[in-house]
XYZ file of C-alpha atoms in Angstrom:
237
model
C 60.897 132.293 134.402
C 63.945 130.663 135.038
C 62.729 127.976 137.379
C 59.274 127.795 135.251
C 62.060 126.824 132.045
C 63.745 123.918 134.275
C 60.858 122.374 135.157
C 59.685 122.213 131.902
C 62.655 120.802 130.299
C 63.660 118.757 133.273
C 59.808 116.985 134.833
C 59.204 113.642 133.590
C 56.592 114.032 130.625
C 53.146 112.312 131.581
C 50.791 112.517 134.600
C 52.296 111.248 137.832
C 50.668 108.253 139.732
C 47.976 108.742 141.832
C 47.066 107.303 144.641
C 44.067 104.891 144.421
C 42.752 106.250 147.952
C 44.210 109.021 150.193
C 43.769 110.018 153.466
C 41.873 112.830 154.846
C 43.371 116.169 155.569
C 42.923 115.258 159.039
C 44.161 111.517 158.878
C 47.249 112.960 157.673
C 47.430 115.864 159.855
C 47.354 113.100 162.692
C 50.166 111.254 161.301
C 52.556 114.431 161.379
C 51.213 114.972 165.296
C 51.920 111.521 166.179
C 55.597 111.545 164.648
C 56.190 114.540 167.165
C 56.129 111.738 170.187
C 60.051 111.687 168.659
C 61.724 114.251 170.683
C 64.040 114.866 167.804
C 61.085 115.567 165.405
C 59.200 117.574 167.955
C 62.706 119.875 168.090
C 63.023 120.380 164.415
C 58.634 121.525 164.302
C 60.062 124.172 166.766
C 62.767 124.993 165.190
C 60.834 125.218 162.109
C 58.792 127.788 163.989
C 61.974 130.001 164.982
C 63.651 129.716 161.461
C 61.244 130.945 159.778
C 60.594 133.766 162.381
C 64.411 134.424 161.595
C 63.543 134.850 157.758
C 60.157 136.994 158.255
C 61.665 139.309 160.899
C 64.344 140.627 158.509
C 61.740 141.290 155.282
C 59.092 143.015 157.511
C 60.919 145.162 160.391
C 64.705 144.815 159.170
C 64.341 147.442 156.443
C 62.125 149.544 158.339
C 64.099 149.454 161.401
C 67.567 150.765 159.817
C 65.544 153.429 157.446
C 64.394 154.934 160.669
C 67.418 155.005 161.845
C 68.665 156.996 159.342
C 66.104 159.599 159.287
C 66.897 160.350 162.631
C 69.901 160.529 162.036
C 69.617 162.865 159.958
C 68.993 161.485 156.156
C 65.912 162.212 153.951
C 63.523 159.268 153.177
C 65.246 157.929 149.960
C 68.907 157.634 150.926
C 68.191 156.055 154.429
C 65.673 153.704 152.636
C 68.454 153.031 150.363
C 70.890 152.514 152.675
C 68.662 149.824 154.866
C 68.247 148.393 151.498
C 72.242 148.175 150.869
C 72.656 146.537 154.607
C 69.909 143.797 153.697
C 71.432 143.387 150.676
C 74.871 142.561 152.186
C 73.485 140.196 154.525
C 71.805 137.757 152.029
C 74.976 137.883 149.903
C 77.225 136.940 153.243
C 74.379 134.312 153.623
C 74.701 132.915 150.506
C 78.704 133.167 150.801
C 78.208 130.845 153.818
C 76.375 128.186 152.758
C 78.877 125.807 151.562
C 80.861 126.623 155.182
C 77.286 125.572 156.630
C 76.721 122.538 154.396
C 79.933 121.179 155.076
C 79.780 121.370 158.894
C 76.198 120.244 159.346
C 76.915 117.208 157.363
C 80.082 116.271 159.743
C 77.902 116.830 162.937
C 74.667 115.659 164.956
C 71.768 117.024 163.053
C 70.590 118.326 166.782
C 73.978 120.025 167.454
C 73.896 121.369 163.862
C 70.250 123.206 164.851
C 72.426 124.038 168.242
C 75.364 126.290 166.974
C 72.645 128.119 164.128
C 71.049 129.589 167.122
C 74.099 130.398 168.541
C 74.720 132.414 165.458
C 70.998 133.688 164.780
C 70.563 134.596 168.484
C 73.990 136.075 168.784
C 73.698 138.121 165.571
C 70.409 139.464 166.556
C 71.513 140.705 169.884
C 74.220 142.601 168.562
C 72.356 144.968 167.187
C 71.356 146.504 170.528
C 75.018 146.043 171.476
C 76.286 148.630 168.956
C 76.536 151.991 169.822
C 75.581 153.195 166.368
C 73.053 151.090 163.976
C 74.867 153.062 161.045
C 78.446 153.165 162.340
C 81.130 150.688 160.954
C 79.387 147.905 163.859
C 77.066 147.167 162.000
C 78.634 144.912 159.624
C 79.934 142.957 161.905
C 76.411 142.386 162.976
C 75.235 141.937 159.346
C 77.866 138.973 159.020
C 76.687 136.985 162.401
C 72.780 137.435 160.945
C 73.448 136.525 157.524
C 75.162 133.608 159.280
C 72.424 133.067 161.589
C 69.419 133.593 159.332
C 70.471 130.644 156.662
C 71.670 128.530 159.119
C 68.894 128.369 161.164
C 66.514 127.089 158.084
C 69.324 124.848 156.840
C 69.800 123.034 160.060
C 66.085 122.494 160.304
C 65.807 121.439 157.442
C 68.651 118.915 157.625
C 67.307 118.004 160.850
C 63.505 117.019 159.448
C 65.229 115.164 156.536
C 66.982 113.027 158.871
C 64.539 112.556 161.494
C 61.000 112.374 159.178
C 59.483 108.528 158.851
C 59.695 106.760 155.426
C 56.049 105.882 156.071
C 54.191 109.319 156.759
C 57.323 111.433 155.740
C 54.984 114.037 153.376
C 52.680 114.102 156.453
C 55.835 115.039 158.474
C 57.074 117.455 156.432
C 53.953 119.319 155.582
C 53.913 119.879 159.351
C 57.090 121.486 159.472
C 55.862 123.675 156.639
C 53.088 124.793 158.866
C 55.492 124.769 161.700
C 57.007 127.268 159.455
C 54.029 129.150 158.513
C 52.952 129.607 161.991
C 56.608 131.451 162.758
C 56.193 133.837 160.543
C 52.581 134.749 161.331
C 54.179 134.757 165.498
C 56.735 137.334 164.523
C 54.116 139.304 162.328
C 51.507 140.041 164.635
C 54.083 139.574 167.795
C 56.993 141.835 166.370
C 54.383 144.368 165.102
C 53.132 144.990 168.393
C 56.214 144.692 169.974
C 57.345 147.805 167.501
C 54.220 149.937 168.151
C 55.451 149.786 172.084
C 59.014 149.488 172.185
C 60.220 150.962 169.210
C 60.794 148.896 165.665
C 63.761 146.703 166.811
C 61.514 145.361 169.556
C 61.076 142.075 166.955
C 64.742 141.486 166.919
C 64.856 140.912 170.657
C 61.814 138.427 170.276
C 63.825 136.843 167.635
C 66.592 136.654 169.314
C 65.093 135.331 172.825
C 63.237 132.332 170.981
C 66.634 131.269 169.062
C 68.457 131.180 172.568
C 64.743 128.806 173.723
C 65.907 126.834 170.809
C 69.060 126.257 171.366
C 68.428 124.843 175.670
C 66.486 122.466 173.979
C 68.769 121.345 171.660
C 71.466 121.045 174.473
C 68.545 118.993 176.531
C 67.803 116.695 173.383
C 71.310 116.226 173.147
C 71.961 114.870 176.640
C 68.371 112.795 176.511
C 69.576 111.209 173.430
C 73.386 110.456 174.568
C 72.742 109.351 178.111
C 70.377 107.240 176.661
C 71.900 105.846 173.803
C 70.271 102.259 173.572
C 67.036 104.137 173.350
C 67.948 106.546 170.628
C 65.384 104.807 168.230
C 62.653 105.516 170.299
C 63.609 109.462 170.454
């Protein structure tokens, strides 16, 4: 309702402009494929893949994971379910408490090296939680801190890195192909992560996670030294 109320009041009144002619689906499709011959845009479509496989692998196995937990250890099905609920809680607020900290870094640094150090934090923060001893002990908000880091700065620095990298001419046709970059990540953890769980236990997914943010960030640290031993042909990356 909220967001429904500022776009009403704050949309320019009238129909926008349409284009005469526009491509089709696949034209433009094409365009976002071609941009990828940029080794910089190619980096943020894959990290588009990983971010988002950050963001789905904490609503569908995060919850689950930690209520399990907590009937084993002992708790009936409501207070461990609110308890999981509490943790994921806690990490979205730290997210949100470290967004300005993110924004303020990532626009002082290489857009690449930005992508680099929120793997670092989504990978790390991911892997701590078969590093602790006890998933409900006092470790685990350490751990909630490093992925609430992790989590937002992963889609932030993709973000930031699309925006900088994406084509005046063909820029929607870039973006919607991070979206479905995006899209694609989250289906990946989904069916990946669930079987995963059914073989090795429900925080199988966090290990998948956590191995494709640490892919992520070797190719950041190889588009990095492309891109800086090369510098005269930066434009062409």
């Amino acid at each position: 309702l909220f967001v429904s109320a500022g776009l009403a009041l704050g949309l320019k009144a009238g129909a926008p402009a349409q284009l005469e002619k526009r491509d089709p689906m696949l034209a433009t499709l094409k365009i976002g494929i071609q941009a990828a011959k940029k080794i910089r845009i190619s980096l943020a479509y894959i990290a588009a893949v990983v971010a988002r496989g950050d963001m789905a692998v904490l609503i569908t196995f995060f919850v689950l994971w930690l209520t399990q937990e907590g009937i084993s250890a002992g708790m009936d099905t409501g207070e461990a379910s609110r308890n999981a609920i509490k943790f994921y809680i806690f990490i979205q607020v730290f997210a949100l408490l470290w967004l300005p900290v993110l924004g303020f870094i990532l626009d002082r640094i290489d857009r690449v090296a930005g992508v680099a150090l929120a793997m670092i934090l989504a990978g790390g923060g991911y892997s701590t939680l078969f590093l602790i001893p006890d998933p409900l002990g006092p470790e685990r908000w350490f751990c909630a801190v490093l992925i609430g880091m992790g989590e937002i700065s992963a889609n932030l620095a993709s973000l930031t890195l699309i925006g900088s990298e994406a084509p005046v001419k063909g820029r929607g046709a870039v973006l919607g192909l991070f979206s479905l970059c995006g899209a694609i990540g989250i289906l990946m953890i989904a069916k990946g992560g669930g079987a995963l769980s059914g073989i090795y236990g429900t925080i199988a997914p966090f290990g998948l996670v956590a191995s494709m943010n640490f892919v992520v960030l070797f190719l950041c640290v190889g588009v990095l030294y492309v891109t800086r031993k090369q510098p005269a042909k930066i434009g062409a990356y």
